[in-house]
Amino acid sequence: MNQSIKVLSNLVKSSNTSRSLINAGSRRSVLFKTLNTNNTVRNFSTKQSKIDKDDEKTFDYTDKLVVQKLETYIPCYTIMNQDGIVSKPEQDPNFSQEVVTKMYKTMVLLNTMDSILYDVQRQGRISFYMTSFGEEAIHIGSASALDMGDTIFAQYRETGVFLWRGFTVDDIVNQCCTNDLDDGKGRQMPMHFGSKKINLQTISSPLTTQLPQAVGSSYAQKLAGEKNCTIVYFGEGAASEGDFHAAMNFAATLSTPTIFFCRNNKWAISTPSKEQYKGDGIAGRGPNGYGIRTIRVDGNDIWAVHNVTKLARKIAVEEQVPVLIEAMTYRVGHHSTSDDSSRYRTVEEINYWKETKNPINRLKNYMVRKNWWTEDQEKAIVAESRQLVRESLMKAEKRKKPALSEIFNDVYSELTPNLIEQQKELEEHLKLYPDEYPIDQYAK
Amino acid sequence: MFTLLLKKLNQPALNSTSKWVARSFSTAPKEVTVREAINSALDEELARDQRVYVMGEEVAQYNGAYKITKGLFEKYGADRIIDTPITEAGFAGIGVGSAMAGLRPVVEFMTWNFAMQAIDHIVNSSAKTHYMSGGKVFNPIVWRGPNGPPTSVGAQHSQCFAAWYGNVPGLKVIVPWSAEDHRGLLKSAIRDDNPVVCLESELLYNYKFTLSPESQDKDFLIPIGKAKVERQGTDITIVSFSRIVSNCLEAAEILAKEGISAEVINLRSIRPLDVETIVKSVQKTNRLVTAEEGWPQHGVGSEIAAQVVENAFDYLDAPIERITGADVPMPYAKNLEDAAMVQVQNIVNACRRVCYRKK
Ligand SMILES: Cc1ncc(C[n+]2csc(CCOP(=O)(O)OP(=O)(O)O)c2C)c(N)n1
Ligand SMILES: [Mg+2]
């Protein structure tokens, strides 16, 4: 392992001639072109000749000494009640029976998969899992309002968004079982998905880092002149990190097509939202704090979430500005398989949300009202979902584990001498102890 | 604030050497987990000094992500055991400011990986406050939490930061292994007038060790900057810290059966580094292997190798070998992770090579 100096010099050399630099060069000229034609991008070098008196236009001067307090709270947009009745018919997105059925089935599939994989973790067959119980309407309501060209940055409790975009149960199960079909090559914990196919940037564990990154991603979209946006999902707990504030301020000042989607599920592990922040929640920070257009929405009402996300996307893409959405919901499950939430909250509280505000039942009631759904169909799709997940698990568990070479691949764009040396060391070690490593169970 | 500061300045140094000697021997040896050892150290220091308080994510009502602070919230209340919003940079800064004003915070990070969000306060403020204030302001903080790879948590939760913090003047860095280490070093750290980084190991929390009667004393302190020879030997010196000390002791057992007598040194502190103890041992054994969970380049082993080359080159009979985690981000899959982590066998093999033994 005393190759470090050689490795370093090698890295420097290779980066001088690397493809990425050449690409960066040609990309830069594209950027400059856009910079010149697009006057919404700030030109930092322009001197201003007139005196800036904007302040005087935005607020009044007064001789009354008043200490401002929080008085008006941002209302929460909701259009469908628990019985599935839409209060104003013109607000019903009016999807066809086929589309609504697909939405409902995806919610049930997510819920069923969560139950099974949670139990599978309890049996020790996977190391970790996180359920989305209670947040299904957020996932499907928002995902159905997006374009496949939009980029997703997620936290970890957004699995339904991925399902809607074509990530399959197999994709999820293979990742959780970390077999040779795991697209992430066995490098990440369960639930930390990433997928080019569905335009999902790989989920990263340190909270809230995805927010400024999403702003960077949408800035790139803006410069490239794309008609797409980046949506970034995060919890109300994560919104306490400094990165939240940095992201909001940059999105506002750079004027980027970013949708900030906060899932306010009232808990961050054991910390209730009332201890996480004061003031008017996450939404309250948007308009006055950062000059960002903001909507608060009932996260258990799939149509409300859909309408809000659709509007936010329209604003973001057409006007090239960020929008903040705060979806009010409840984390019905434990934080993760490492948590026991009965230690810090009551069963009554959980049941209140599970029974009286259940987002899946709400959509089901809507369908029943339209005569689109029967109990037989319900039984059939639950059974179908179970079977799908079980079969997927059976297949996934029989697969080989990732190849040992995956330890060394992708640390850099190519294998460096130091990595090759380590790989050789490992191979020699394996030859020395053939009985201790079941290499036949690893992919080649 | 200034009266508090002045009061503090007039106080005798709290970590004066006279206190290392245990005072009462009224108890019998006791088996405890590392978790219990840390908990009792915190409890005793909270009871002893009103200025001490504990702060971090979920440390109060939830007893901490790893249950280290169990029972402390009930005992000391919400003013001294503080749950924070999820803002590592925020509570680290609050820790620094409150220490400037005379308090003695013990700041828990859920893991040291998340302290990356707060590292500016640790390195740029905490470590430099005393120096930049012309020696007028102290920053007595303990920054603690689990460090290094546990298992099955992937690249972003499995890093060892010993080399990172070990590089910073103004910080002290402790790396306890046994229950005694955790008690004695943590208590010394809390009483120290300087910022101390305490790197624990999640995998050690459930380990059981026997506490001697002395180490159960409420004034039991271990000096920061002194290593401990955990096993005497004559043929080779193995230097390690934190969880990997266990692996080294196991390796020493295996080597003993092959006729190799290994001396195992538990560093206990990374900064100050007890070069003297290492050099003395190498002068006796003439051979050295270092073992750590972190990455090889610029690691703790690299520093030890440099120190030994500078201070005991003529005593070396063989090249030094460093055993470290693989030089890659930690993979998640069990088979890949096992191959990337330090195993007992790696240490045994290195020692055989350094002793020119074949197997
Ligand atoms: C920087 C950082 N600090 C702490 C953690 C540990 N952590 C993981 S999830 C979580 C709670 C997040 O809560 P919230 O954002 O509300 O999302 P929810 O789990 O409710 O969906 C915490 C504290 C982390 N992953 N990263
Ligand atoms: Mg939450």
PDB file of C-alpha atoms in Angstrom, chain B residues 16-177:
ATOM      1  CA  SER B  16      -4.159  18.196  37.427  1.00  0.00           C
ATOM      2  CA  THR B  17      -2.164  15.013  37.628  1.00  0.00           C
ATOM      3  CA  SER B  18      -2.892  14.391  41.284  1.00  0.00           C
ATOM      4  CA  LYS B  19      -6.376  13.223  40.373  1.00  0.00           C
ATOM      5  CA  TRP B  20      -5.301  10.291  38.265  1.00  0.00           C
ATOM      6  CA  VAL B  21      -4.854   8.282  41.360  1.00  0.00           C
ATOM      7  CA  ALA B  22      -8.130   6.653  42.264  1.00  0.00           C
ATOM      8  CA  ARG B  23      -9.506   7.594  45.639  1.00  0.00           C
ATOM      9  CA  SER B  24     -11.746   4.853  46.848  1.00  0.00           C
ATOM     10  CA  PHE B  25     -11.508   1.133  46.471  1.00  0.00           C
ATOM     11  CA  SER B  26     -14.801   0.263  48.013  1.00  0.00           C
ATOM     12  CA  THR B  27     -16.206  -1.706  45.100  1.00  0.00           C
ATOM     13  CA  ALA B  28     -15.465  -5.040  43.475  1.00  0.00           C
ATOM     14  CA  PRO B  29     -14.571  -5.466  39.776  1.00  0.00           C
ATOM     15  CA  LYS B  30     -17.652  -4.998  37.620  1.00  0.00           C
ATOM     16  CA  GLU B  31     -18.586  -6.027  34.112  1.00  0.00           C
ATOM     17  CA  VAL B  32     -20.084  -3.233  32.021  1.00  0.00           C
ATOM     18  CA  THR B  33     -20.690  -2.474  28.364  1.00  0.00           C
ATOM     19  CA  VAL B  34     -18.882   0.401  26.706  1.00  0.00           C
ATOM     20  CA  ARG B  35     -22.299   2.083  26.436  1.00  0.00           C
ATOM     21  CA  GLU B  36     -22.731   1.909  30.213  1.00  0.00           C
ATOM     22  CA  ALA B  37     -19.185   3.159  30.739  1.00  0.00           C
ATOM     23  CA  ILE B  38     -19.785   6.280  28.643  1.00  0.00           C
ATOM     24  CA  ASN B  39     -23.158   6.817  30.294  1.00  0.00           C
ATOM     25  CA  SER B  40     -21.716   6.642  33.809  1.00  0.00           C
ATOM     26  CA  ALA B  41     -18.873   9.007  32.895  1.00  0.00           C
ATOM     27  CA  LEU B  42     -21.357  11.567  31.561  1.00  0.00           C
ATOM     28  CA  ASP B  43     -23.616  11.113  34.565  1.00  0.00           C
ATOM     29  CA  GLU B  44     -20.805  11.670  37.057  1.00  0.00           C
ATOM     30  CA  GLU B  45     -19.447  14.735  35.287  1.00  0.00           C
ATOM     31  CA  LEU B  46     -22.930  16.258  34.970  1.00  0.00           C
ATOM     32  CA  ALA B  47     -23.369  15.739  38.706  1.00  0.00           C
ATOM     33  CA  ARG B  48     -19.942  17.099  39.532  1.00  0.00           C
ATOM     34  CA  ASP B  49     -19.995  20.301  37.487  1.00  0.00           C
ATOM     35  CA  GLN B  50     -23.052  22.476  36.841  1.00  0.00           C
ATOM     36  CA  ARG B  51     -21.411  23.912  33.742  1.00  0.00           C
ATOM     37  CA  VAL B  52     -21.437  20.589  31.950  1.00  0.00           C
ATOM     38  CA  TYR B  53     -24.367  19.977  29.601  1.00  0.00           C
ATOM     39  CA  VAL B  54     -25.127  17.478  26.827  1.00  0.00           C
ATOM     40  CA  MET B  55     -26.506  18.473  23.439  1.00  0.00           C
ATOM     41  CA  GLY B  56     -27.309  16.681  20.198  1.00  0.00           C
ATOM     42  CA  GLU B  57     -29.960  15.149  17.977  1.00  0.00           C
ATOM     43  CA  GLU B  58     -32.346  12.918  19.969  1.00  0.00           C
ATOM     44  CA  VAL B  59     -30.067  12.804  23.040  1.00  0.00           C
ATOM     45  CA  ALA B  60     -32.754  13.746  25.577  1.00  0.00           C
ATOM     46  CA  GLN B  61     -36.165  12.106  25.367  1.00  0.00           C
ATOM     47  CA  TYR B  62     -34.998   9.363  22.990  1.00  0.00           C
ATOM     48  CA  ASN B  63     -31.793   8.712  24.989  1.00  0.00           C
ATOM     49  CA  GLY B  64     -29.657   9.142  21.889  1.00  0.00           C
ATOM     50  CA  ALA B  65     -29.595   7.219  18.630  1.00  0.00           C
ATOM     51  CA  TYR B  66     -27.427   4.571  20.352  1.00  0.00           C
ATOM     52  CA  LYS B  67     -28.917   5.004  23.840  1.00  0.00           C
ATOM     53  CA  ILE B  68     -25.718   6.456  25.262  1.00  0.00           C
ATOM     54  CA  THR B  69     -27.528   9.178  27.217  1.00  0.00           C
ATOM     55  CA  LYS B  70     -30.088   6.835  28.767  1.00  0.00           C
ATOM     56  CA  GLY B  71     -31.691   8.253  31.902  1.00  0.00           C
ATOM     57  CA  LEU B  72     -29.808  11.564  31.834  1.00  0.00           C
ATOM     58  CA  PHE B  73     -32.769  13.640  30.641  1.00  0.00           C
ATOM     59  CA  GLU B  74     -34.905  12.349  33.522  1.00  0.00           C
ATOM     60  CA  LYS B  75     -32.127  13.118  35.977  1.00  0.00           C
ATOM     61  CA  TYR B  76     -30.825  16.477  34.759  1.00  0.00           C
ATOM     62  CA  GLY B  77     -33.778  17.946  32.862  1.00  0.00           C
ATOM     63  CA  ALA B  78     -34.225  19.764  29.590  1.00  0.00           C
ATOM     64  CA  ASP B  79     -31.831  22.618  30.412  1.00  0.00           C
ATOM     65  CA  ARG B  80     -28.838  20.316  30.610  1.00  0.00           C
ATOM     66  CA  ILE B  81     -29.777  17.495  28.249  1.00  0.00           C
ATOM     67  CA  ILE B  82     -30.804  19.220  25.062  1.00  0.00           C
ATOM     68  CA  ASP B  83     -32.539  17.794  21.996  1.00  0.00           C
ATOM     69  CA  THR B  84     -31.735  19.859  18.937  1.00  0.00           C
ATOM     70  CA  PRO B  85     -33.329  20.400  15.554  1.00  0.00           C
ATOM     71  CA  ILE B  86     -31.457  18.600  12.753  1.00  0.00           C
ATOM     72  CA  THR B  87     -28.765  21.233  12.294  1.00  0.00           C
ATOM     73  CA  GLU B  88     -25.282  19.966  13.069  1.00  0.00           C
ATOM     74  CA  ALA B  89     -23.661  23.247  12.020  1.00  0.00           C
ATOM     75  CA  GLY B  90     -26.120  25.056  14.285  1.00  0.00           C
ATOM     76  CA  PHE B  91     -25.625  23.118  17.483  1.00  0.00           C
ATOM     77  CA  ALA B  92     -21.866  22.888  16.973  1.00  0.00           C
ATOM     78  CA  GLY B  93     -21.762  26.677  16.784  1.00  0.00           C
ATOM     79  CA  ILE B  94     -23.963  26.941  19.854  1.00  0.00           C
ATOM     80  CA  GLY B  95     -21.553  24.589  21.609  1.00  0.00           C
ATOM     81  CA  VAL B  96     -18.590  26.798  20.700  1.00  0.00           C
ATOM     82  CA  GLY B  97     -20.349  29.983  21.807  1.00  0.00           C
ATOM     83  CA  SER B  98     -21.560  28.561  25.101  1.00  0.00           C
ATOM     84  CA  ALA B  99     -18.063  27.255  25.866  1.00  0.00           C
ATOM     85  CA  MET B 100     -16.652  30.713  25.142  1.00  0.00           C
ATOM     86  CA  ALA B 101     -19.108  31.977  27.737  1.00  0.00           C
ATOM     87  CA  GLY B 102     -18.002  29.498  30.383  1.00  0.00           C
ATOM     88  CA  LEU B 103     -20.100  26.360  29.894  1.00  0.00           C
ATOM     89  CA  ARG B 104     -18.663  22.895  29.219  1.00  0.00           C
ATOM     90  CA  PRO B 105     -20.753  21.319  26.484  1.00  0.00           C
ATOM     91  CA  VAL B 106     -20.577  17.667  25.540  1.00  0.00           C
ATOM     92  CA  VAL B 107     -21.804  17.666  21.945  1.00  0.00           C
ATOM     93  CA  GLU B 108     -22.978  14.367  20.521  1.00  0.00           C
ATOM     94  CA  PHE B 109     -23.011  13.706  16.795  1.00  0.00           C
ATOM     95  CA  MET B 110     -25.325  10.878  15.720  1.00  0.00           C
ATOM     96  CA  THR B 111     -22.221   9.709  13.900  1.00  0.00           C
ATOM     97  CA  TRP B 112     -19.007  11.524  13.049  1.00  0.00           C
ATOM     98  CA  ASN B 113     -20.075  11.291   9.429  1.00  0.00           C
ATOM     99  CA  PHE B 114     -22.743  13.910  10.129  1.00  0.00           C
ATOM    100  CA  ALA B 115     -20.198  16.142  11.864  1.00  0.00           C
ATOM    101  CA  MET B 116     -18.990  16.913   8.342  1.00  0.00           C
ATOM    102  CA  GLN B 117     -21.839  19.428   8.345  1.00  0.00           C
ATOM    103  CA  ALA B 118     -20.292  21.083  11.396  1.00  0.00           C
ATOM    104  CA  ILE B 119     -16.581  20.661  10.831  1.00  0.00           C
ATOM    105  CA  ASP B 120     -15.989  24.379  10.333  1.00  0.00           C
ATOM    106  CA  HIS B 121     -17.016  25.077  13.928  1.00  0.00           C
ATOM    107  CA  ILE B 122     -14.775  22.292  15.209  1.00  0.00           C
ATOM    108  CA  VAL B 123     -11.677  23.021  13.161  1.00  0.00           C
ATOM    109  CA  ASN B 124     -11.937  26.720  12.447  1.00  0.00           C
ATOM    110  CA  SER B 125     -13.493  27.937  15.689  1.00  0.00           C
ATOM    111  CA  SER B 126     -13.220  25.458  18.525  1.00  0.00           C
ATOM    112  CA  ALA B 127      -9.611  24.483  17.824  1.00  0.00           C
ATOM    113  CA  LYS B 128      -8.452  28.086  17.394  1.00  0.00           C
ATOM    114  CA  THR B 129     -10.448  30.109  19.923  1.00  0.00           C
ATOM    115  CA  HIS B 130      -7.876  29.929  22.689  1.00  0.00           C
ATOM    116  CA  TYR B 131      -5.008  30.777  20.358  1.00  0.00           C
ATOM    117  CA  MET B 132      -6.746  33.606  18.536  1.00  0.00           C
ATOM    118  CA  SER B 133      -7.965  35.240  21.744  1.00  0.00           C
ATOM    119  CA  GLY B 134      -4.400  35.549  22.936  1.00  0.00           C
ATOM    120  CA  GLY B 135      -5.000  32.811  25.457  1.00  0.00           C
ATOM    121  CA  LYS B 136      -7.860  34.694  27.118  1.00  0.00           C
ATOM    122  CA  VAL B 137     -10.823  32.571  26.069  1.00  0.00           C
ATOM    123  CA  PHE B 138     -11.105  28.832  26.534  1.00  0.00           C
ATOM    124  CA  ASN B 139     -13.133  26.419  24.454  1.00  0.00           C
ATOM    125  CA  PRO B 140     -13.678  23.416  26.697  1.00  0.00           C
ATOM    126  CA  ILE B 141     -15.915  21.233  24.555  1.00  0.00           C
ATOM    127  CA  VAL B 142     -16.119  17.505  24.110  1.00  0.00           C
ATOM    128  CA  TRP B 143     -17.202  16.525  20.610  1.00  0.00           C
ATOM    129  CA  ARG B 144     -18.217  12.881  20.712  1.00  0.00           C
ATOM    130  CA  GLY B 145     -20.001  10.161  18.763  1.00  0.00           C
ATOM    131  CA  PRO B 146     -19.464   6.900  16.903  1.00  0.00           C
ATOM    132  CA  ASN B 147     -16.677   6.863  14.309  1.00  0.00           C
ATOM    133  CA  GLY B 148     -15.392   4.342  11.806  1.00  0.00           C
ATOM    134  CA  PRO B 149     -17.275   1.629   9.962  1.00  0.00           C
ATOM    135  CA  PRO B 150     -20.053  -0.218  11.791  1.00  0.00           C
ATOM    136  CA  THR B 151     -21.488  -2.770   9.330  1.00  0.00           C
ATOM    137  CA  SER B 152     -23.884  -2.591   6.415  1.00  0.00           C
ATOM    138  CA  VAL B 153     -24.360   1.156   6.246  1.00  0.00           C
ATOM    139  CA  GLY B 154     -22.411   2.029   3.115  1.00  0.00           C
ATOM    140  CA  ALA B 155     -19.882   4.642   2.121  1.00  0.00           C
ATOM    141  CA  GLN B 156     -21.364   7.714   3.759  1.00  0.00           C
ATOM    142  CA  HIS B 157     -21.763   6.192   7.243  1.00  0.00           C
ATOM    143  CA  SER B 158     -18.562   4.147   7.474  1.00  0.00           C
ATOM    144  CA  GLN B 159     -15.668   6.568   7.644  1.00  0.00           C
ATOM    145  CA  CYS B 160     -12.878   6.946  10.192  1.00  0.00           C
ATOM    146  CA  PHE B 161     -11.963  10.541  10.974  1.00  0.00           C
ATOM    147  CA  ALA B 162      -8.977   9.892  13.255  1.00  0.00           C
ATOM    148  CA  ALA B 163      -6.478  11.142  10.685  1.00  0.00           C
ATOM    149  CA  TRP B 164      -8.629  14.181   9.896  1.00  0.00           C
ATOM    150  CA  TYR B 165      -8.902  15.505  13.449  1.00  0.00           C
ATOM    151  CA  GLY B 166      -5.464  14.184  14.383  1.00  0.00           C
ATOM    152  CA  ASN B 167      -4.082  16.697  11.906  1.00  0.00           C
ATOM    153  CA  VAL B 168      -5.457  19.784  13.686  1.00  0.00           C
ATOM    154  CA  PRO B 169      -3.417  21.760  16.255  1.00  0.00           C
ATOM    155  CA  GLY B 170      -5.643  23.019  19.051  1.00  0.00           C
ATOM    156  CA  LEU B 171      -7.693  19.835  19.203  1.00  0.00           C
ATOM    157  CA  LYS B 172      -7.038  16.862  21.427  1.00  0.00           C
ATOM    158  CA  VAL B 173      -8.241  13.561  20.001  1.00  0.00           C
ATOM    159  CA  ILE B 174      -9.078  10.505  22.098  1.00  0.00           C
ATOM    160  CA  VAL B 175      -9.805   7.050  20.697  1.00  0.00           C
ATOM    161  CA  PRO B 176     -10.959   4.830  23.591  1.00  0.00           C
ATOM    162  CA  TRP B 177     -11.171   1.036  23.308  1.00  0.00           C
TER     163      TRP B 177
END
